[in-house]
PDB file of C-alpha atoms in Angstrom:
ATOM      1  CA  UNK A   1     -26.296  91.488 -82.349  1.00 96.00           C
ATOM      2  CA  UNK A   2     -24.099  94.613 -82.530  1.00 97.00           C
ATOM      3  CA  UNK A   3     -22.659  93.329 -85.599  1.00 98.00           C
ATOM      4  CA  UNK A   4     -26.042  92.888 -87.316  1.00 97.00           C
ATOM      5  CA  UNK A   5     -26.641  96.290 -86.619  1.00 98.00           C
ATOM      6  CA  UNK A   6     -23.937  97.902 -87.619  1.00 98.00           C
ATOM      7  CA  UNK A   7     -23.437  96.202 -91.034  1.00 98.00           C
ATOM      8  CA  UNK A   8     -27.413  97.010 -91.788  1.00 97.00           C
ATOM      9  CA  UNK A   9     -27.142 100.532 -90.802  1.00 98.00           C
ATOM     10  CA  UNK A  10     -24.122 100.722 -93.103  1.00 98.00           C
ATOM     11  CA  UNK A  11     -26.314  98.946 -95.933  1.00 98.00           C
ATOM     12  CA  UNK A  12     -28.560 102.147 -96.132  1.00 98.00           C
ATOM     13  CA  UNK A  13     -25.321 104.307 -97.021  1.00 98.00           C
ATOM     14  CA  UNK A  14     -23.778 102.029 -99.383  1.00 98.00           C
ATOM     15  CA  UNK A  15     -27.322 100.773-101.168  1.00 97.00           C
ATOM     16  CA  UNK A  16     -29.809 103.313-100.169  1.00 97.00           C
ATOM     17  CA  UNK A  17     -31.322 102.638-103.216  1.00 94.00           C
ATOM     18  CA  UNK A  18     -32.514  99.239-101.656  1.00 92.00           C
ATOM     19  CA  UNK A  19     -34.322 100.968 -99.130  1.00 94.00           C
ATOM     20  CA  UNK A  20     -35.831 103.720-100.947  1.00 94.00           C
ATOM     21  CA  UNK A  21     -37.344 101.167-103.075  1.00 91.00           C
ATOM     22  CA  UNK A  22     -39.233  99.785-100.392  1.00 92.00           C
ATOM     23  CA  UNK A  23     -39.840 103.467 -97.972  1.00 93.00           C
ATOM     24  CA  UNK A  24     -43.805 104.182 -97.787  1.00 93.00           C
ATOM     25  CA  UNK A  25     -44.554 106.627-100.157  1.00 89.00           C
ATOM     26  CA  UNK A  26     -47.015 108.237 -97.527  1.00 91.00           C
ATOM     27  CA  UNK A  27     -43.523 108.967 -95.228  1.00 93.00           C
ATOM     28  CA  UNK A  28     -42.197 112.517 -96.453  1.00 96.00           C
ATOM     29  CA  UNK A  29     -38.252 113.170 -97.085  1.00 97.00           C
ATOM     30  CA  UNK A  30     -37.103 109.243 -98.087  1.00 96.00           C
ATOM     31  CA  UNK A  31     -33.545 109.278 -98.862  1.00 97.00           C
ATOM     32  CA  UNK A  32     -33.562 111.527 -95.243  1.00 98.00           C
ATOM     33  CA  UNK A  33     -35.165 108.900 -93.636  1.00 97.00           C
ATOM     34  CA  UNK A  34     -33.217 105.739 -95.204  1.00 97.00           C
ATOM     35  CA  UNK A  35     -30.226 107.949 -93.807  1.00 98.00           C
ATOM     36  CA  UNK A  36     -31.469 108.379 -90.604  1.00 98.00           C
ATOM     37  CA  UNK A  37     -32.661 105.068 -89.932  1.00 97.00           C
ATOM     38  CA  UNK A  38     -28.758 103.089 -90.697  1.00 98.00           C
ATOM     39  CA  UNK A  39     -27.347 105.768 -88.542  1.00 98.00           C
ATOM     40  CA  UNK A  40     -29.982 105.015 -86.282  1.00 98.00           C
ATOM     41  CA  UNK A  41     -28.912 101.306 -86.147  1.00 98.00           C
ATOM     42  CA  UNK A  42     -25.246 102.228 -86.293  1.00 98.00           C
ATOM     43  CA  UNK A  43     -25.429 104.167 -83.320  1.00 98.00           C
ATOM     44  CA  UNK A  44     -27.764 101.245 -81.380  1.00 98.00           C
ATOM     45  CA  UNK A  45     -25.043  98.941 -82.881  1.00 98.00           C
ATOM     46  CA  UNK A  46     -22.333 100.483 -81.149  1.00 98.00           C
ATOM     47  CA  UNK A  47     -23.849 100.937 -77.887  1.00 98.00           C
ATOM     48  CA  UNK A  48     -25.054  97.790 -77.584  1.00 97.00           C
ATOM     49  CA  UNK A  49     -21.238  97.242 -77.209  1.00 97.00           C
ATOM     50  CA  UNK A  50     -20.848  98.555 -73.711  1.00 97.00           C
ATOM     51  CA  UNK A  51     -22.740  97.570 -70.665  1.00 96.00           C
ATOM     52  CA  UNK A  52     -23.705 101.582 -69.513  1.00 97.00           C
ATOM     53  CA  UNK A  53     -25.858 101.614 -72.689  1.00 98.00           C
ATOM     54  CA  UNK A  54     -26.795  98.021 -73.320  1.00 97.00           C
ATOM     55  CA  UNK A  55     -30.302  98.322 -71.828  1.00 97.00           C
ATOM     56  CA  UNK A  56     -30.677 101.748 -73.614  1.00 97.00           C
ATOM     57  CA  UNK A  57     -29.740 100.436 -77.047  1.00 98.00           C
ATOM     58  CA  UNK A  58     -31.975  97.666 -76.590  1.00 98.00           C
ATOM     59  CA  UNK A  59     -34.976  99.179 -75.709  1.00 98.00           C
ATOM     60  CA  UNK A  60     -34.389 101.663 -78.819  1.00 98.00           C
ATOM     61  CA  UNK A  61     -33.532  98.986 -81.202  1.00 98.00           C
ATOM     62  CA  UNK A  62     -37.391  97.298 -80.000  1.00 98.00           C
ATOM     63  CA  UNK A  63     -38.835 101.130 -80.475  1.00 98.00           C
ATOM     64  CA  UNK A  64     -37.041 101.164 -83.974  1.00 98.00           C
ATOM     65  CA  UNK A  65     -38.461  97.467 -85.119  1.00 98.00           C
ATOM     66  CA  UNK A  66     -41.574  98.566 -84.071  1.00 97.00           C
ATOM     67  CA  UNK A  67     -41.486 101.739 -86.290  1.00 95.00           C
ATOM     68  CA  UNK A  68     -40.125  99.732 -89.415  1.00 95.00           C
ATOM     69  CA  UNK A  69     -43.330  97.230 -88.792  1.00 95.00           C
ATOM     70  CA  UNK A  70     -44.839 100.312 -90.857  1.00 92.00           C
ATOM     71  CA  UNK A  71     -42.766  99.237 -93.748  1.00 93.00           C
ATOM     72  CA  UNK A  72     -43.497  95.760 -93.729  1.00 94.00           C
ATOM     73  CA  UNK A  73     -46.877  96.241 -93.382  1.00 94.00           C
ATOM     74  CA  UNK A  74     -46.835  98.625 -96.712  1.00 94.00           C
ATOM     75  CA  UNK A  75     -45.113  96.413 -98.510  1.00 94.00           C
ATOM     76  CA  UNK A  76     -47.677  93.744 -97.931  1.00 94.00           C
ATOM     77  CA  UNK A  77     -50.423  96.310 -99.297  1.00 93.00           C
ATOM     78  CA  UNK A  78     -49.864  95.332-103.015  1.00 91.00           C
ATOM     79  CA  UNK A  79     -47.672  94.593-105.859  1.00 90.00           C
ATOM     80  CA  UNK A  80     -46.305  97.669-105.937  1.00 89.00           C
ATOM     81  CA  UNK A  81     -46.026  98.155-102.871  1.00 92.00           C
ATOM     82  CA  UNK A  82     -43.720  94.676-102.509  1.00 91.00           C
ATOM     83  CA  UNK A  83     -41.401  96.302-104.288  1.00 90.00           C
ATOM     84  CA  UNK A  84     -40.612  93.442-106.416  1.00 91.00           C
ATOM     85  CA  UNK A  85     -40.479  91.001-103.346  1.00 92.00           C
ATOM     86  CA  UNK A  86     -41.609  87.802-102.830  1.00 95.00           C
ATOM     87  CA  UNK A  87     -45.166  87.472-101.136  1.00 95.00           C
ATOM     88  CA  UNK A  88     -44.004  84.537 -99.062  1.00 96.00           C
ATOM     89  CA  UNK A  89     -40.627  86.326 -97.957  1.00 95.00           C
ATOM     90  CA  UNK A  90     -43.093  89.732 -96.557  1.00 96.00           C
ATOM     91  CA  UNK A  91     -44.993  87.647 -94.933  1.00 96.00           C
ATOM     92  CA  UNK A  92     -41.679  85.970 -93.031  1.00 97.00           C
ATOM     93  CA  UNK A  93     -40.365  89.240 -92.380  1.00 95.00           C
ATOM     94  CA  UNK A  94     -43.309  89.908 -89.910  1.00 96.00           C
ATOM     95  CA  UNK A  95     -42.841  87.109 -87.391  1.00 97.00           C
ATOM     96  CA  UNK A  96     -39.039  88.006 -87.895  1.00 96.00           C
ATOM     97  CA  UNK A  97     -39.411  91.008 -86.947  1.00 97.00           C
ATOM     98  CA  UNK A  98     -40.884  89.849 -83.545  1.00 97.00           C
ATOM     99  CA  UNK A  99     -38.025  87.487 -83.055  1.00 98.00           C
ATOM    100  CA  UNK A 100     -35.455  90.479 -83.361  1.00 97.00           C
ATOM    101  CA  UNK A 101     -37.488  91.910 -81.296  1.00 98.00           C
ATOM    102  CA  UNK A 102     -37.437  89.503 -78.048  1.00 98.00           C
ATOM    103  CA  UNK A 103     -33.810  88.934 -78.974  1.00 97.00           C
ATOM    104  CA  UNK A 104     -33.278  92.883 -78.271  1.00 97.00           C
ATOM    105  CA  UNK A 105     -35.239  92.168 -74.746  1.00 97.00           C
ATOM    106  CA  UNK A 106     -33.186  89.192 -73.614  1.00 96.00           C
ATOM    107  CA  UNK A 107     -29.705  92.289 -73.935  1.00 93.00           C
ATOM    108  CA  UNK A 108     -31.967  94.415 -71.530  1.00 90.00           C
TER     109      UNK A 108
END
């Protein structure tokens, strides 16, 4: 889980154009918040790694899926609000994002 983390909070640094494609135009300062969010999961990432901060990270990283529910929410809104994505794969991401979720839980 740490891994998956990590290497996603690294995505927004290396392709923040990825996620400023799909950021809520409603949210102000994007590219600061693409930024904040994969340091956000960088840092959860890492302290998922030892047990003092296990139960911390994990109840951050459900706080932080909860937030980004915004985004998949928006991007259901319309076309251009999808970003260019699939219908089929915004509607997966929801339940997914409950199952990340409850897999955060079980490191609590």
């Amino acid at each position: 889980m740490s891994a998956v983390y990590i290497i996603a909070g690294l995505l927004h640094f290396f392709v923040p154009s990825v996620y400023l494609r799909i950021m809520p135009r409603y949210l102000p300062f994007p590219k600061t918040l693409v930024y904040a969010s994969g340091f956000a999961e960088i840092a959860l990432g890492i302290l998922l790694c030892f047990e003092e901060t296990r139960s911390l990270s994990s109840h951050a990283i459900i706080c932080m899926l909860a937030v980004f529910l915004l985004v998949h929410f928006y991007m259901l809104k319309g076309k251009k609000e999808a970003a260019g994505f699939p219908k089929w794969i915004l509607i997966l991401r929801v339940p997914l994002q409950f199952l990340l979720m409850y897999w955060a839980y079980l490191y609590t």
